[in-house]
């Protein structure tokens, strides 16, 4: 070791040898910089995976991790190696505070499959008949929640947790359409009453329709706290059309980007 003319400190080996760091005695090696510049923490033989670039290796038998913490914030981020894959977690804390409320936000398994347990996604179904749809728009009710990752769906309405692009899918099974109706209409309503047409049918057939399906998918940009819900109505004729139960009518969506 030595100091330069500018007041800096240099630590070096004179030969092509490793630099080792110990704590609590000379038998407890904690870190090593090998002669090629690879750094190992808990690894006495750090290896460059492409045999060229310098590599930081962190090795431990209990899920080794790298922590990223901004002392001006209240959240820590961790990249953790698990036996089955790689996790990215966050926790409340920040700086020198103890981490709490640890949450997994990204997981990649050893086959490269990536999941995001916090990513907004929902799927709901109708399991009760919604009878005699009228001439004014009414919100479709959804009795069964199949999935609601992020808990963003409530009272028949999805609320966007963040700004982003969202994919929505709607299927409606209608029963007993009156041929005297001028039209039957279904809309996906988002944000400030923006309407996206799921379907518009003029039931001009030889007789009333026993059933009819409407299907649509949308990719929509939403701001945080914007909502999305399904509405239906008809014009003219009798208010006799129902939306069927039994899971034939569904509404789902998820955050894409």
CSV table of C-alpha atoms in Angstrom, one decimal:
chain,number,residue,atom,x,y,z
A,1,UNK,CA,0.0,0.0,0.0
A,2,UNK,CA,1.0,3.6,-0.4
A,3,UNK,CA,-0.2,7.1,-1.0
A,4,UNK,CA,0.1,9.1,-4.2
A,5,UNK,CA,1.3,12.7,-4.6
A,6,UNK,CA,-2.4,13.9,-4.7
A,7,UNK,CA,-3.1,12.4,-1.3
A,8,UNK,CA,-4.9,9.3,-2.6
A,9,UNK,CA,-4.5,5.8,-1.2
A,10,UNK,CA,-3.4,2.8,-3.2
A,11,UNK,CA,-3.6,-0.9,-2.2
A,12,UNK,CA,-1.9,-3.3,-4.5
A,13,UNK,CA,-0.1,-6.6,-4.9
A,14,UNK,CA,3.3,-6.6,-6.5
A,15,UNK,CA,2.8,-10.0,-8.2
A,16,UNK,CA,-0.1,-11.7,-10.0
A,17,UNK,CA,-1.6,-12.7,-6.7
A,18,UNK,CA,-5.1,-12.5,-5.1
A,19,UNK,CA,-6.0,-9.9,-2.5
A,20,UNK,CA,-7.9,-11.3,0.4
A,21,UNK,CA,-9.9,-9.7,3.2
A,22,UNK,CA,-10.6,-11.4,6.6
A,23,UNK,CA,-12.6,-10.7,9.7
A,24,UNK,CA,-12.4,-12.3,13.2
A,25,UNK,CA,-9.1,-14.1,12.5
A,26,UNK,CA,-7.1,-15.2,9.4
A,27,UNK,CA,-9.3,-18.2,8.8
A,28,UNK,CA,-12.5,-16.3,8.0
A,29,UNK,CA,-12.0,-15.0,4.5
A,30,UNK,CA,-14.9,-12.6,3.6
A,31,UNK,CA,-13.9,-11.1,0.3
A,32,UNK,CA,-11.3,-11.8,-2.5
A,33,UNK,CA,-10.1,-9.8,-5.5
A,34,UNK,CA,-8.3,-12.3,-7.7
A,35,UNK,CA,-5.4,-11.5,-10.0
A,36,UNK,CA,-7.7,-11.0,-12.9
A,37,UNK,CA,-9.8,-8.4,-11.1
A,38,UNK,CA,-12.9,-10.6,-10.3
A,39,UNK,CA,-14.4,-9.9,-6.9
A,40,UNK,CA,-15.8,-12.6,-4.7
A,41,UNK,CA,-17.9,-12.1,-1.6
A,42,UNK,CA,-18.1,-15.4,0.3
A,43,UNK,CA,-16.3,-17.0,-2.7
A,44,UNK,CA,-12.6,-17.6,-2.7
A,45,UNK,CA,-12.5,-18.4,-6.5
A,46,UNK,CA,-14.6,-15.7,-8.3
A,47,UNK,CA,-15.0,-16.6,-11.9
A,48,UNK,CA,-15.7,-14.4,-15.0
A,49,UNK,CA,-18.6,-16.1,-16.7
A,50,UNK,CA,-17.3,-15.2,-20.2
A,51,UNK,CA,-13.7,-15.4,-19.2
A,52,UNK,CA,-13.1,-11.8,-20.2
A,53,UNK,CA,-15.2,-9.2,-18.3
A,54,UNK,CA,-14.6,-8.5,-14.6
A,55,UNK,CA,-17.3,-10.1,-12.4
A,56,UNK,CA,-18.6,-9.6,-8.9
A,57,UNK,CA,-19.6,-13.0,-7.3
A,58,UNK,CA,-21.7,-13.1,-4.2
A,59,UNK,CA,-21.9,-16.6,-2.8
A,60,UNK,CA,-23.6,-18.0,0.3
A,61,UNK,CA,-25.7,-21.0,1.3
A,62,UNK,CA,-28.6,-18.9,2.6
A,63,UNK,CA,-29.9,-16.9,-0.4
A,64,UNK,CA,-27.2,-14.3,-1.1
A,65,UNK,CA,-28.4,-10.8,-1.9
A,66,UNK,CA,-27.4,-7.4,-3.1
A,67,UNK,CA,-29.2,-4.5,-1.4
A,68,UNK,CA,-29.8,-1.1,-3.0
A,69,UNK,CA,-30.7,1.6,-0.5
A,70,UNK,CA,-31.3,5.4,-0.9
A,71,UNK,CA,-30.9,7.0,2.5
A,72,UNK,CA,-33.2,9.8,1.5
A,73,UNK,CA,-36.0,7.4,0.8
A,74,UNK,CA,-37.9,4.8,3.0
A,75,UNK,CA,-37.6,1.8,0.8
A,76,UNK,CA,-34.8,-0.8,0.2
A,77,UNK,CA,-34.5,-3.0,-2.9
A,78,UNK,CA,-32.9,-6.5,-2.9
A,79,UNK,CA,-31.7,-8.8,-5.6
A,80,UNK,CA,-31.7,-12.2,-4.1
A,81,UNK,CA,-30.4,-15.5,-5.5
A,82,UNK,CA,-32.7,-18.4,-4.6
A,83,UNK,CA,-32.1,-22.1,-5.3
A,84,UNK,CA,-35.0,-22.0,-7.7
A,85,UNK,CA,-34.4,-18.6,-9.4
A,86,UNK,CA,-33.8,-14.9,-8.8
A,87,UNK,CA,-36.0,-12.6,-6.8
A,88,UNK,CA,-36.3,-8.8,-6.8
A,89,UNK,CA,-37.8,-7.7,-3.5
A,90,UNK,CA,-38.5,-4.4,-1.8
A,91,UNK,CA,-38.9,-3.6,1.9
A,92,UNK,CA,-39.8,-0.6,4.0
A,93,UNK,CA,-36.8,0.8,5.8
A,94,UNK,CA,-34.2,2.7,3.9
A,95,UNK,CA,-30.6,3.6,4.9
A,96,UNK,CA,-29.7,2.0,8.2
A,97,UNK,CA,-33.3,1.3,9.3
A,98,UNK,CA,-34.4,-2.3,9.7
A,99,UNK,CA,-36.2,-3.7,6.7
A,100,UNK,CA,-39.9,-4.7,7.2
A,101,UNK,CA,-42.9,-5.6,5.0
A,102,UNK,CA,-40.7,-7.4,2.5
A,103,UNK,CA,-42.6,-7.9,-0.8
A,104,UNK,CA,-41.6,-9.9,-3.9
A,105,UNK,CA,-42.1,-7.9,-7.0
A,106,UNK,CA,-40.3,-9.9,-9.7
A,107,UNK,CA,-39.3,-13.6,-9.8
A,108,UNK,CA,-37.4,-15.4,-12.5
A,109,UNK,CA,-37.1,-19.2,-12.2
A,110,UNK,CA,-34.2,-21.2,-13.5
A,111,UNK,CA,-35.9,-21.8,-16.8
A,112,UNK,CA,-36.2,-18.1,-17.4
A,113,UNK,CA,-40.0,-17.7,-16.7
A,114,UNK,CA,-40.7,-14.3,-15.2
A,115,UNK,CA,-43.6,-13.5,-12.9
A,116,UNK,CA,-44.6,-10.3,-11.2
A,117,UNK,CA,-46.8,-11.0,-8.1
A,118,UNK,CA,-47.7,-7.3,-7.7
A,119,UNK,CA,-48.7,-6.7,-11.4
A,120,UNK,CA,-52.4,-5.7,-11.6
A,121,UNK,CA,-54.6,-8.4,-13.0
A,122,UNK,CA,-58.2,-9.5,-12.5
A,123,UNK,CA,-60.9,-11.8,-13.8
A,124,UNK,CA,-64.5,-11.8,-12.8
A,125,UNK,CA,-67.7,-13.7,-13.8
A,126,UNK,CA,-71.4,-13.4,-13.7
A,127,UNK,CA,-73.1,-16.0,-11.6
A,128,UNK,CA,-76.5,-14.5,-11.2
A,129,UNK,CA,-78.9,-13.4,-14.0
A,130,UNK,CA,-79.1,-9.7,-14.6
A,131,UNK,CA,-82.7,-9.4,-15.7
A,132,UNK,CA,-84.7,-7.1,-18.0
A,133,UNK,CA,-82.0,-4.6,-19.1
A,134,UNK,CA,-83.6,-1.2,-19.6
A,135,UNK,CA,-83.3,1.7,-21.9
A,136,UNK,CA,-80.8,3.6,-19.7
A,137,UNK,CA,-77.2,2.5,-19.3
A,138,UNK,CA,-76.8,0.2,-16.3
A,139,UNK,CA,-73.6,-1.3,-14.9
A,140,UNK,CA,-73.0,-5.0,-15.4
A,141,UNK,CA,-72.6,-6.7,-12.0
A,142,UNK,CA,-70.0,-9.4,-11.4
A,143,UNK,CA,-70.7,-11.8,-8.6
A,144,UNK,CA,-67.6,-14.1,-8.7
A,145,UNK,CA,-64.1,-12.8,-8.5
A,146,UNK,CA,-61.8,-15.5,-10.0
A,147,UNK,CA,-58.6,-13.5,-9.5
A,148,UNK,CA,-57.7,-10.0,-8.3
A,149,UNK,CA,-54.0,-9.6,-8.1
A,150,UNK,CA,-53.3,-6.3,-6.5
A,151,UNK,CA,-56.9,-5.9,-5.1
A,152,UNK,CA,-57.8,-3.3,-7.7
A,153,UNK,CA,-61.3,-4.6,-8.5
A,154,UNK,CA,-64.3,-3.7,-6.3
A,155,UNK,CA,-68.0,-2.8,-6.7
A,156,UNK,CA,-68.0,-4.1,-10.3
A,157,UNK,CA,-65.2,-1.6,-11.2
A,158,UNK,CA,-61.5,-1.9,-11.9
A,159,UNK,CA,-59.3,1.0,-10.7
A,160,UNK,CA,-55.9,1.5,-12.3
A,161,UNK,CA,-53.1,1.5,-9.7
A,162,UNK,CA,-50.6,3.3,-11.9
A,163,UNK,CA,-50.4,5.1,-15.2
A,164,UNK,CA,-50.0,2.5,-18.0
A,165,UNK,CA,-51.4,0.5,-20.9
A,166,UNK,CA,-54.1,-2.0,-19.8
A,167,UNK,CA,-55.6,-4.9,-21.7
A,168,UNK,CA,-59.3,-5.6,-21.1
A,169,UNK,CA,-61.4,-8.5,-22.3
A,170,UNK,CA,-65.2,-8.7,-22.1
A,171,UNK,CA,-67.7,-11.5,-23.0
A,172,UNK,CA,-71.4,-11.1,-22.6
A,173,UNK,CA,-74.0,-13.8,-23.1
A,174,UNK,CA,-77.4,-12.2,-23.7
A,175,UNK,CA,-80.7,-14.0,-23.4
A,176,UNK,CA,-84.1,-13.3,-25.0
A,177,UNK,CA,-83.4,-10.4,-27.3
A,178,UNK,CA,-86.7,-8.7,-28.5
A,179,UNK,CA,-86.8,-8.4,-32.3
A,180,UNK,CA,-88.7,-5.1,-31.8
A,181,UNK,CA,-85.7,-3.5,-30.1
A,182,UNK,CA,-84.0,-0.8,-32.3
A,183,UNK,CA,-80.6,-2.0,-30.9
A,184,UNK,CA,-78.9,-3.5,-27.9
A,185,UNK,CA,-75.6,-1.9,-26.8
A,186,UNK,CA,-72.7,-2.8,-24.5
A,187,UNK,CA,-69.9,-0.5,-23.6
A,188,UNK,CA,-66.6,-0.5,-21.7
A,189,UNK,CA,-66.5,2.8,-19.9
A,190,UNK,CA,-63.1,4.2,-18.7
A,191,UNK,CA,-61.6,7.3,-17.4
A,192,UNK,CA,-63.9,10.4,-17.7
A,193,UNK,CA,-66.8,8.5,-19.3
A,194,UNK,CA,-64.8,7.4,-22.4
A,195,UNK,CA,-66.8,4.7,-24.0
A,196,UNK,CA,-65.4,1.7,-26.0
A,197,UNK,CA,-68.1,-0.3,-27.8
A,198,UNK,CA,-68.2,-4.0,-27.0
A,199,UNK,CA,-71.1,-4.6,-29.3
A,200,UNK,CA,-74.2,-3.0,-31.0
A,201,UNK,CA,-76.8,-5.3,-32.4
A,202,UNK,CA,-80.0,-4.7,-34.2
A,203,UNK,CA,-82.0,-7.9,-33.4
A,204,UNK,CA,-83.9,-7.7,-36.7
A,205,UNK,CA,-84.5,-11.4,-37.0
A,206,UNK,CA,-87.5,-13.6,-37.7
A,207,UNK,CA,-88.1,-14.0,-34.0
A,208,UNK,CA,-86.8,-13.2,-30.6
A,209,UNK,CA,-83.2,-14.5,-30.1
A,210,UNK,CA,-82.8,-17.1,-27.3
A,211,UNK,CA,-79.2,-16.0,-26.8
A,212,UNK,CA,-76.5,-13.9,-28.4
A,213,UNK,CA,-72.8,-13.4,-27.5
A,214,UNK,CA,-70.8,-10.1,-27.5
A,215,UNK,CA,-67.0,-10.3,-27.3
A,216,UNK,CA,-64.4,-7.6,-27.4
A,217,UNK,CA,-60.8,-6.8,-26.4
A,218,UNK,CA,-59.2,-3.4,-25.9
A,219,UNK,CA,-55.7,-2.0,-25.2
A,220,UNK,CA,-56.3,1.3,-23.3
A,221,UNK,CA,-54.1,3.9,-21.7
A,222,UNK,CA,-55.2,4.8,-18.2
A,223,UNK,CA,-53.9,7.1,-15.6
A,224,UNK,CA,-53.6,6.1,-12.0
A,225,UNK,CA,-57.1,5.9,-10.3
A,226,UNK,CA,-58.9,5.8,-13.7
A,227,UNK,CA,-61.7,3.2,-13.7
A,228,UNK,CA,-63.1,0.7,-16.1
A,229,UNK,CA,-66.5,-1.0,-16.0
A,230,UNK,CA,-69.1,-2.5,-18.3
A,231,UNK,CA,-72.5,-0.9,-19.1
A,232,UNK,CA,-75.5,-2.1,-21.2
A,233,UNK,CA,-78.8,-0.7,-22.5
A,234,UNK,CA,-81.3,-1.1,-25.3
A,235,UNK,CA,-83.5,1.2,-27.4
A,236,UNK,CA,-87.1,0.4,-28.4
A,237,UNK,CA,-89.0,-2.8,-27.9
A,238,UNK,CA,-89.4,-4.6,-24.6
A,239,UNK,CA,-87.0,-4.5,-21.7
A,240,UNK,CA,-86.8,-8.3,-21.6
A,241,UNK,CA,-83.2,-9.1,-22.3
A,242,UNK,CA,-81.1,-10.7,-19.6
A,243,UNK,CA,-77.4,-11.3,-19.1
A,244,UNK,CA,-76.9,-14.9,-18.3
A,245,UNK,CA,-75.3,-16.5,-15.3
A,246,UNK,CA,-73.1,-19.6,-14.9
A,247,UNK,CA,-69.8,-18.0,-15.9
A,248,UNK,CA,-70.7,-17.5,-19.6
A,249,UNK,CA,-70.2,-13.7,-19.1
A,250,UNK,CA,-66.7,-12.6,-18.1
A,251,UNK,CA,-64.6,-9.4,-17.6
A,252,UNK,CA,-60.8,-9.5,-17.2
A,253,UNK,CA,-57.9,-7.2,-17.5
A,254,UNK,CA,-54.2,-6.6,-16.7
A,255,UNK,CA,-51.4,-4.1,-16.8
A,256,UNK,CA,-49.4,-4.6,-19.9
A,257,UNK,CA,-46.8,-1.8,-19.8
